[in-house]
PDB file of C-alpha atoms and ligand atoms in Angstrom:
ATOM      1  CA  MET A   1      -0.009   0.010   0.057  1.00 52.00           C
ATOM      2  CA  ASN A   2       1.509   3.348  -0.959  1.00 64.00           C
ATOM      3  CA  LEU A   3       0.993   6.622   0.976  1.00 66.00           C
ATOM      4  CA  PHE A   4      -1.839   7.679  -1.402  1.00 67.00           C
ATOM      5  CA  SER A   5      -3.942   4.567  -1.085  1.00 63.00           C
ATOM      6  CA  GLN A   6      -3.321   4.574   2.604  1.00 60.00           C
ATOM      7  CA  LEU A   7      -4.691   8.079   2.761  1.00 62.00           C
ATOM      8  CA  ALA A   8      -7.673   7.157   0.693  1.00 62.00           C
ATOM      9  CA  ALA A   9      -8.502   4.297   3.168  1.00 73.00           C
ATOM     10  CA  GLU A  10      -8.731   6.661   6.145  1.00 84.00           C
ATOM     11  CA  PRO A  11     -12.091   7.813   7.244  1.00 87.00           C
ATOM     12  CA  THR A  12     -12.761  11.475   6.435  1.00 93.00           C
ATOM     13  CA  HIS A  13     -14.456  14.030   8.629  1.00 95.00           C
ATOM     14  CA  GLU A  14     -16.203  16.651   6.541  1.00 96.00           C
ATOM     15  CA  GLU A  15     -18.601  19.231   7.824  1.00 96.00           C
ATOM     16  CA  ILE A  16     -21.150  19.599   5.026  1.00 97.00           C
ATOM     17  CA  PHE A  17     -23.160  22.168   6.976  1.00 97.00           C
ATOM     18  CA  PRO A  18     -22.983  23.041  10.747  1.00 97.00           C
ATOM     19  CA  GLY A  19     -24.112  19.978  12.511  1.00 97.00           C
ATOM     20  CA  ALA A  20     -23.949  17.577   9.384  1.00 98.00           C
ATOM     21  CA  VAL A  21     -20.776  15.665   9.275  1.00 98.00           C
ATOM     22  CA  LEU A  22     -19.872  13.013   6.608  1.00 98.00           C
ATOM     23  CA  MET A  23     -17.332  10.497   7.521  1.00 98.00           C
ATOM     24  CA  ARG A  24     -16.355   8.592   4.412  1.00 97.00           C
ATOM     25  CA  GLY A  25     -15.451   4.922   4.935  1.00 97.00           C
ATOM     26  CA  LEU A  26     -15.920   4.924   8.595  1.00 97.00           C
ATOM     27  CA  ALA A  27     -18.037   1.633   8.480  1.00 98.00           C
ATOM     28  CA  LEU A  28     -15.682  -0.154   6.184  1.00 97.00           C
ATOM     29  CA  ALA A  29     -13.705  -1.939   8.851  1.00 96.00           C
ATOM     30  CA  GLN A  30     -16.788  -3.754  10.135  1.00 97.00           C
ATOM     31  CA  GLU A  31     -18.703  -4.148   6.769  1.00 97.00           C
ATOM     32  CA  ALA A  32     -19.157  -7.927   6.971  1.00 97.00           C
ATOM     33  CA  GLU A  33     -20.222  -7.863  10.609  1.00 98.00           C
ATOM     34  CA  PHE A  34     -22.616  -5.035   9.904  1.00 98.00           C
ATOM     35  CA  PHE A  35     -24.132  -6.598   6.855  1.00 98.00           C
ATOM     36  CA  ALA A  36     -24.671  -9.919   8.785  1.00 98.00           C
ATOM     37  CA  ALA A  37     -26.580  -7.911  11.403  1.00 98.00           C
ATOM     38  CA  VAL A  38     -28.750  -6.375   8.816  1.00 98.00           C
ATOM     39  CA  GLU A  39     -29.538  -9.788   7.305  1.00 98.00           C
ATOM     40  CA  HIS A  40     -30.457 -11.019  10.724  1.00 97.00           C
ATOM     41  CA  ILE A  41     -32.855  -8.130  11.244  1.00 97.00           C
ATOM     42  CA  LEU A  42     -34.319  -8.726   7.830  1.00 96.00           C
ATOM     43  CA  ALA A  43     -34.830 -12.481   8.530  1.00 94.00           C
ATOM     44  CA  VAL A  44     -36.884 -11.592  11.558  1.00 92.00           C
ATOM     45  CA  ALA A  45     -38.622  -8.413  10.157  1.00 93.00           C
ATOM     46  CA  PRO A  46     -38.925  -8.907   6.397  1.00 93.00           C
ATOM     47  CA  LEU A  47     -38.605  -6.021   3.977  1.00 95.00           C
ATOM     48  CA  HIS A  48     -41.801  -4.465   2.753  1.00 92.00           C
ATOM     49  CA  HIS A  49     -42.717  -1.348   0.606  1.00 91.00           C
ATOM     50  CA  ALA A  50     -42.852   1.805   2.539  1.00 87.00           C
ATOM     51  CA  MET A  51     -46.018   3.802   2.217  1.00 84.00           C
ATOM     52  CA  THR A  52     -46.508   7.511   1.874  1.00 83.00           C
ATOM     53  CA  PRO A  53     -48.696   9.306   4.477  1.00 77.00           C
ATOM     54  CA  SER A  54     -51.445   9.321   1.695  1.00 83.00           C
ATOM     55  CA  GLY A  55     -51.239   5.506   1.407  1.00 82.00           C
ATOM     56  CA  LEU A  56     -49.262   5.068  -1.812  1.00 88.00           C
ATOM     57  CA  LEU A  57     -46.661   2.334  -2.026  1.00 89.00           C
ATOM     58  CA  MET A  58     -43.068   3.636  -2.440  1.00 90.00           C
ATOM     59  CA  SER A  59     -40.333   2.046  -4.311  1.00 92.00           C
ATOM     60  CA  VAL A  60     -37.950   1.785  -1.434  1.00 96.00           C
ATOM     61  CA  MET A  61     -38.140  -1.390   0.772  1.00 96.00           C
ATOM     62  CA  VAL A  62     -37.880  -0.855   4.428  1.00 95.00           C
ATOM     63  CA  SER A  63     -37.647  -2.663   7.828  1.00 95.00           C
ATOM     64  CA  ASP A  64     -37.067  -1.554  11.306  1.00 95.00           C
ATOM     65  CA  CYS A  65     -35.794  -2.677  14.648  1.00 97.00           C
ATOM     66  CA  GLY A  66     -35.750  -1.062  18.150  1.00 97.00           C
ATOM     67  CA  THR A  67     -37.172  -0.804  21.578  1.00 96.00           C
ATOM     68  CA  PRO A  68     -40.828  -1.642  22.427  1.00 94.00           C
ATOM     69  CA  GLU A  69     -41.410   2.003  23.355  1.00 93.00           C
ATOM     70  CA  ALA A  70     -40.210   3.210  20.055  1.00 93.00           C
ATOM     71  CA  PHE A  71     -42.464   0.575  18.299  1.00 92.00           C
ATOM     72  CA  ARG A  72     -45.497   1.748  20.279  1.00 90.00           C
ATOM     73  CA  ARG A  73     -44.832   5.267  19.293  1.00 88.00           C
ATOM     74  CA  ARG A  74     -44.435   4.596  15.604  1.00 85.00           C
ATOM     75  CA  TRP A  75     -46.995   1.736  15.066  1.00 82.00           C
ATOM     76  CA  ASP A  76     -50.243   2.942  13.409  1.00 78.00           C
ATOM     77  CA  PRO A  77     -53.129   0.661  12.687  1.00 74.00           C
ATOM     78  CA  GLN A  78     -53.904   2.787   9.635  1.00 74.00           C
ATOM     79  CA  ASN A  79     -50.457   2.177   8.131  1.00 72.00           C
ATOM     80  CA  PRO A  80     -49.701  -1.619   7.811  1.00 70.00           C
ATOM     81  CA  SER A  81     -46.167  -0.739   6.499  1.00 70.00           C
ATOM     82  CA  VAL A  82     -45.240  -0.391  10.234  1.00 73.00           C
ATOM     83  CA  ARG A  83     -45.263  -4.139  10.942  1.00 72.00           C
ATOM     84  CA  ARG A  84     -46.117  -5.996  14.156  1.00 74.00           C
ATOM     85  CA  MET A  85     -42.595  -7.354  14.345  1.00 74.00           C
ATOM     86  CA  TRP A  86     -39.750  -5.278  15.552  1.00 88.00           C
ATOM     87  CA  PRO A  87     -36.643  -7.114  16.759  1.00 95.00           C
ATOM     88  CA  PRO A  88     -34.144  -5.404  19.133  1.00 97.00           C
ATOM     89  CA  MET A  89     -31.334  -3.447  17.577  1.00 98.00           C
ATOM     90  CA  PRO A  90     -28.168  -5.556  17.134  1.00 98.00           C
ATOM     91  CA  ARG A  91     -25.585  -4.479  19.798  1.00 98.00           C
ATOM     92  CA  VAL A  92     -22.767  -4.163  17.184  1.00 98.00           C
ATOM     93  CA  LEU A  93     -24.760  -1.643  15.246  1.00 98.00           C
ATOM     94  CA  VAL A  94     -25.835   0.322  18.189  1.00 98.00           C
ATOM     95  CA  ASP A  95     -22.300   0.597  19.558  1.00 98.00           C
ATOM     96  CA  PHE A  96     -21.064   1.817  16.221  1.00 98.00           C
ATOM     97  CA  ALA A  97     -23.828   4.443  15.899  1.00 98.00           C
ATOM     98  CA  LEU A  98     -22.926   5.764  19.370  1.00 98.00           C
ATOM     99  CA  ARG A  99     -19.269   6.039  18.385  1.00 98.00           C
ATOM    100  CA  CYS A 100     -20.244   7.920  15.127  1.00 98.00           C
ATOM    101  CA  ALA A 101     -22.423  10.343  17.146  1.00 98.00           C
ATOM    102  CA  VAL A 102     -19.624  11.020  19.589  1.00 98.00           C
ATOM    103  CA  ARG A 103     -17.060  11.577  16.714  1.00 97.00           C
ATOM    104  CA  SER A 104     -19.564  14.236  15.292  1.00 97.00           C
ATOM    105  CA  GLY A 105     -20.061  16.119  18.462  1.00 96.00           C
ATOM    106  CA  PHE A 106     -23.256  14.414  19.755  1.00 97.00           C
ATOM    107  CA  PRO A 107     -22.165  12.476  22.867  1.00 97.00           C
ATOM    108  CA  GLN A 108     -25.714  12.508  24.211  1.00 97.00           C
ATOM    109  CA  PHE A 109     -27.161  10.367  21.464  1.00 98.00           C
ATOM    110  CA  CYS A 110     -29.446   7.522  22.693  1.00 97.00           C
ATOM    111  CA  PRO A 111     -31.105   5.899  19.682  1.00 97.00           C
ATOM    112  CA  ASP A 112     -34.067   3.613  20.177  1.00 97.00           C
ATOM    113  CA  THR A 113     -34.679   2.526  16.574  1.00 97.00           C
ATOM    114  CA  CYS A 114     -32.787   1.610  13.499  1.00 98.00           C
ATOM    115  CA  HIS A 115     -34.693   2.030  10.254  1.00 97.00           C
ATOM    116  CA  ILE A 116     -33.465   0.165   7.138  1.00 97.00           C
ATOM    117  CA  ASN A 117     -34.037   1.331   3.653  1.00 98.00           C
ATOM    118  CA  ARG A 118     -33.155  -1.094   0.720  1.00 98.00           C
ATOM    119  CA  TYR A 119     -32.688   0.495  -2.782  1.00 98.00           C
ATOM    120  CA  GLN A 120     -32.077  -1.161  -6.088  1.00 97.00           C
ATOM    121  CA  ALA A 121     -31.860   0.221  -9.663  1.00 97.00           C
ATOM    122  CA  ALA A 122     -34.297   3.155 -10.216  1.00 97.00           C
ATOM    123  CA  THR A 123     -35.320   3.261  -6.593  1.00 96.00           C
ATOM    124  CA  LYS A 124     -35.340   6.973  -5.206  1.00 96.00           C
ATOM    125  CA  LEU A 125     -36.405   8.593  -2.078  1.00 96.00           C
ATOM    126  CA  GLY A 126     -38.307  11.786  -2.511  1.00 94.00           C
ATOM    127  CA  ILE A 127     -37.209  15.061  -0.758  1.00 96.00           C
ATOM    128  CA  HIS A 128     -38.410  14.845   2.896  1.00 95.00           C
ATOM    129  CA  GLN A 129     -37.714  16.100   6.370  1.00 96.00           C
ATOM    130  CA  ASP A 130     -37.465  13.823   9.328  1.00 94.00           C
ATOM    131  CA  ARG A 131     -39.710  15.499  11.816  1.00 92.00           C
ATOM    132  CA  HIS A 132     -41.723  12.685  13.448  1.00 87.00           C
ATOM    133  CA  GLU A 133     -39.217  12.147  16.303  1.00 89.00           C
ATOM    134  CA  PHE A 134     -40.280  13.391  19.759  1.00 87.00           C
ATOM    135  CA  ASP A 135     -36.968  14.979  20.582  1.00 92.00           C
ATOM    136  CA  LEU A 136     -35.489  16.947  17.747  1.00 94.00           C
ATOM    137  CA  HIS A 137     -32.368  17.780  19.807  1.00 95.00           C
ATOM    138  CA  GLN A 138     -31.226  14.113  19.077  1.00 97.00           C
ATOM    139  CA  PRO A 139     -29.188  13.664  15.934  1.00 98.00           C
ATOM    140  CA  ILE A 140     -29.635  10.940  13.199  1.00 98.00           C
ATOM    141  CA  VAL A 141     -26.812   8.599  12.436  1.00 98.00           C
ATOM    142  CA  SER A 142     -26.962   7.222   8.795  1.00 98.00           C
ATOM    143  CA  ILE A 143     -24.886   4.326   7.596  1.00 98.00           C
ATOM    144  CA  SER A 144     -24.651   3.265   3.818  1.00 98.00           C
ATOM    145  CA  LEU A 145     -23.786  -0.163   2.600  1.00 98.00           C
ATOM    146  CA  GLY A 146     -23.592  -1.569  -0.866  1.00 98.00           C
ATOM    147  CA  LEU A 147     -24.236   0.241  -4.105  1.00 98.00           C
ATOM    148  CA  GLU A 148     -23.438   4.033  -4.328  1.00 98.00           C
ATOM    149  CA  CYS A 149     -26.170   6.732  -4.497  1.00 98.00           C
ATOM    150  CA  ILE A 150     -26.416  10.527  -5.065  1.00 98.00           C
ATOM    151  CA  PHE A 151     -27.790  11.886  -1.724  1.00 98.00           C
ATOM    152  CA  LEU A 152     -29.386  15.334  -1.938  1.00 98.00           C
ATOM    153  CA  LEU A 153     -28.998  17.502   1.202  1.00 98.00           C
ATOM    154  CA  GLY A 154     -30.986  20.778   1.030  1.00 98.00           C
ATOM    155  CA  GLY A 155     -32.197  23.472   3.246  1.00 98.00           C
ATOM    156  CA  PHE A 156     -35.249  24.206   5.385  1.00 98.00           C
ATOM    157  CA  GLN A 157     -37.734  24.725   2.577  1.00 98.00           C
ATOM    158  CA  ARG A 158     -38.560  21.779   0.295  1.00 97.00           C
ATOM    159  CA  THR A 159     -37.690  23.889  -2.763  1.00 96.00           C
ATOM    160  CA  ASP A 160     -34.190  25.059  -1.417  1.00 97.00           C
ATOM    161  CA  LYS A 161     -31.265  24.310  -3.457  1.00 97.00           C
ATOM    162  CA  THR A 162     -29.674  20.903  -2.645  1.00 97.00           C
ATOM    163  CA  LYS A 163     -26.053  19.639  -2.393  1.00 97.00           C
ATOM    164  CA  ARG A 164     -25.398  16.480  -4.273  1.00 98.00           C
ATOM    165  CA  ILE A 165     -23.369  14.055  -2.186  1.00 98.00           C
ATOM    166  CA  LEU A 166     -22.058  10.728  -3.453  1.00 98.00           C
ATOM    167  CA  LEU A 167     -22.643   8.164  -0.682  1.00 98.00           C
ATOM    168  CA  GLU A 168     -20.581   4.884  -1.138  1.00 98.00           C
ATOM    169  CA  HIS A 169     -20.308   1.653   0.774  1.00 98.00           C
ATOM    170  CA  GLY A 170     -19.098   2.303   4.335  1.00 98.00           C
ATOM    171  CA  ASP A 171     -20.005   6.028   4.458  1.00 98.00           C
ATOM    172  CA  VAL A 172     -21.493   7.485   7.466  1.00 98.00           C
ATOM    173  CA  ILE A 173     -23.464  10.829   7.898  1.00 98.00           C
ATOM    174  CA  VAL A 174     -24.443  12.252  11.256  1.00 98.00           C
ATOM    175  CA  TRP A 175     -26.626  15.167  11.386  1.00 96.00           C
ATOM    176  CA  GLY A 176     -28.360  17.058  14.173  1.00 96.00           C
ATOM    177  CA  GLY A 177     -28.335  20.437  15.730  1.00 96.00           C
ATOM    178  CA  PRO A 178     -28.831  23.354  13.205  1.00 97.00           C
ATOM    179  CA  SER A 179     -28.950  20.821  10.480  1.00 97.00           C
ATOM    180  CA  ARG A 180     -31.486  18.383  12.019  1.00 97.00           C
ATOM    181  CA  MET A 181     -34.493  19.665   9.893  1.00 97.00           C
ATOM    182  CA  ARG A 182     -32.805  19.917   6.528  1.00 98.00           C
ATOM    183  CA  PHE A 183     -34.775  18.469   3.597  1.00 98.00           C
ATOM    184  CA  HIS A 184     -33.088  15.588   1.907  1.00 98.00           C
ATOM    185  CA  GLY A 185     -33.603  12.747  -0.552  1.00 98.00           C
ATOM    186  CA  VAL A 186     -31.861  10.151  -2.794  1.00 98.00           C
ATOM    187  CA  GLN A 187     -31.819  10.364  -6.521  1.00 98.00           C
ATOM    188  CA  PRO A 188     -32.987   7.327  -8.646  1.00 97.00           C
ATOM    189  CA  MET A 189     -30.361   4.658  -8.252  1.00 97.00           C
ATOM    190  CA  LYS A 190     -28.218   3.473 -11.031  1.00 98.00           C
ATOM    191  CA  PRO A 191     -28.070  -0.383 -11.568  1.00 97.00           C
ATOM    192  CA  GLY A 192     -24.973  -2.108 -10.314  1.00 98.00           C
ATOM    193  CA  HIS A 193     -23.403  -4.939  -8.295  1.00 98.00           C
ATOM    194  CA  HIS A 194     -21.678  -4.826  -4.980  1.00 98.00           C
ATOM    195  CA  PRO A 195     -19.570  -7.803  -3.732  1.00 97.00           C
ATOM    196  CA  LEU A 196     -21.264  -7.651  -0.308  1.00 98.00           C
ATOM    197  CA  THR A 197     -24.854  -6.643  -1.031  1.00 98.00           C
ATOM    198  CA  GLY A 198     -25.383  -7.652  -4.646  1.00 98.00           C
ATOM    199  CA  PRO A 199     -27.787  -5.272  -6.619  1.00 98.00           C
ATOM    200  CA  TYR A 200     -28.718  -3.288  -3.532  1.00 98.00           C
ATOM    201  CA  ARG A 201     -27.888  -0.172  -1.378  1.00 98.00           C
ATOM    202  CA  TYR A 202     -28.829  -0.381   2.204  1.00 98.00           C
ATOM    203  CA  ASN A 203     -29.208   2.659   4.373  1.00 98.00           C
ATOM    204  CA  LEU A 204     -29.376   2.360   8.162  1.00 98.00           C
ATOM    205  CA  THR A 205     -30.731   5.326  10.065  1.00 98.00           C
ATOM    206  CA  PHE A 206     -30.448   5.317  13.851  1.00 98.00           C
ATOM    207  CA  ARG A 207     -32.565   7.747  15.762  1.00 97.00           C
ATOM    208  CA  LYS A 208     -34.455   8.266  18.900  1.00 97.00           C
ATOM    209  CA  VAL A 209     -38.160   8.450  18.188  1.00 95.00           C
ATOM    210  CA  ALA A 210     -39.809   7.827  21.578  1.00 94.00           C
TER     211      ALA A 210
HETATM  212  C1  MD6 B 318     -30.881   7.299   2.542  1.00 97.57           C
HETATM  213  N1  MD6 B 318     -31.670   8.651   4.415  1.00 97.57           N
HETATM  214  O1  MD6 B 318     -29.745   7.571   2.712  1.00 97.57           O
HETATM  215  C2  MD6 B 318     -32.100   8.020   3.238  1.00 97.57           C
HETATM  216  N2  MD6 B 318     -32.740  10.870   6.867  1.00 97.57           N
HETATM  217  O2  MD6 B 318     -31.141   6.282   1.842  1.00 97.57           O
HETATM  218  C3  MD6 B 318     -32.433   9.491   5.074  1.00 97.57           C
HETATM  219  O3  MD6 B 318     -33.576   9.670   4.702  1.00 97.57           O
HETATM  220  C4  MD6 B 318     -31.895  10.141   6.191  1.00 97.57           C
HETATM  221  O4  MD6 B 318     -29.739   9.363   5.766  1.00 97.57           O
HETATM  222  C5  MD6 B 318     -32.319  11.456   8.020  1.00 97.57           C
HETATM  223  C6  MD6 B 318     -31.002  11.538   8.312  1.00 97.57           C
HETATM  224  C7  MD6 B 318     -30.038  10.709   7.633  1.00 97.57           C
HETATM  225  C8  MD6 B 318     -30.509  10.092   6.512  1.00 97.57           C
HETATM  226 FE1   FE B 319     -34.651  11.036   6.131  1.00 97.57          FE
END
């Protein structure tokens, strides 16, 4: 390994906006362990299509794990896309999410859920704000595994200009504080194949909802 490839393998610490930190490659060292934990969650809580608030099926497939309190807060009899099955968060993933939060300046982070999104070719996620959590002082920790995507990080109005951020396997974004309510989304995915995840991109978001 020469100096350059060694440098390229180091995780980065990039402040995209105040309170929004991108750490490229931070999850790479534990990729196999993390993906095994994801597969375990999906075996217990199978992927299903997410549903919009108006009841339309979305292209992204989702699953969740977390505490019983978080599940009670999220479960809605009107929205069967929140399933009656919510395994606990795997310890390896929670420990990592806590370390990510500390590195980003959020040592008080105490996640009670991990939401999983799975994308494949053409899957996108429309511009949205994460505003259904009880305590908006808590940040969100987001881990990307598998195929790359273009993530759009905008402002505080839906129509604000967005920054385009390439998210690759192993990248981590943490955002909170003054960036917590930024609009964001994912552009339609390009087809591809990843050695660990095949034709998919997985995104894990840790948050405190209850
Ligand atoms: C995704 N992420 O990366 C979708 N939300 O596939 C999100 O919607 C998201 O990454 C809040 C905080 C971080 C995120
Ligand atoms: Fe989001």
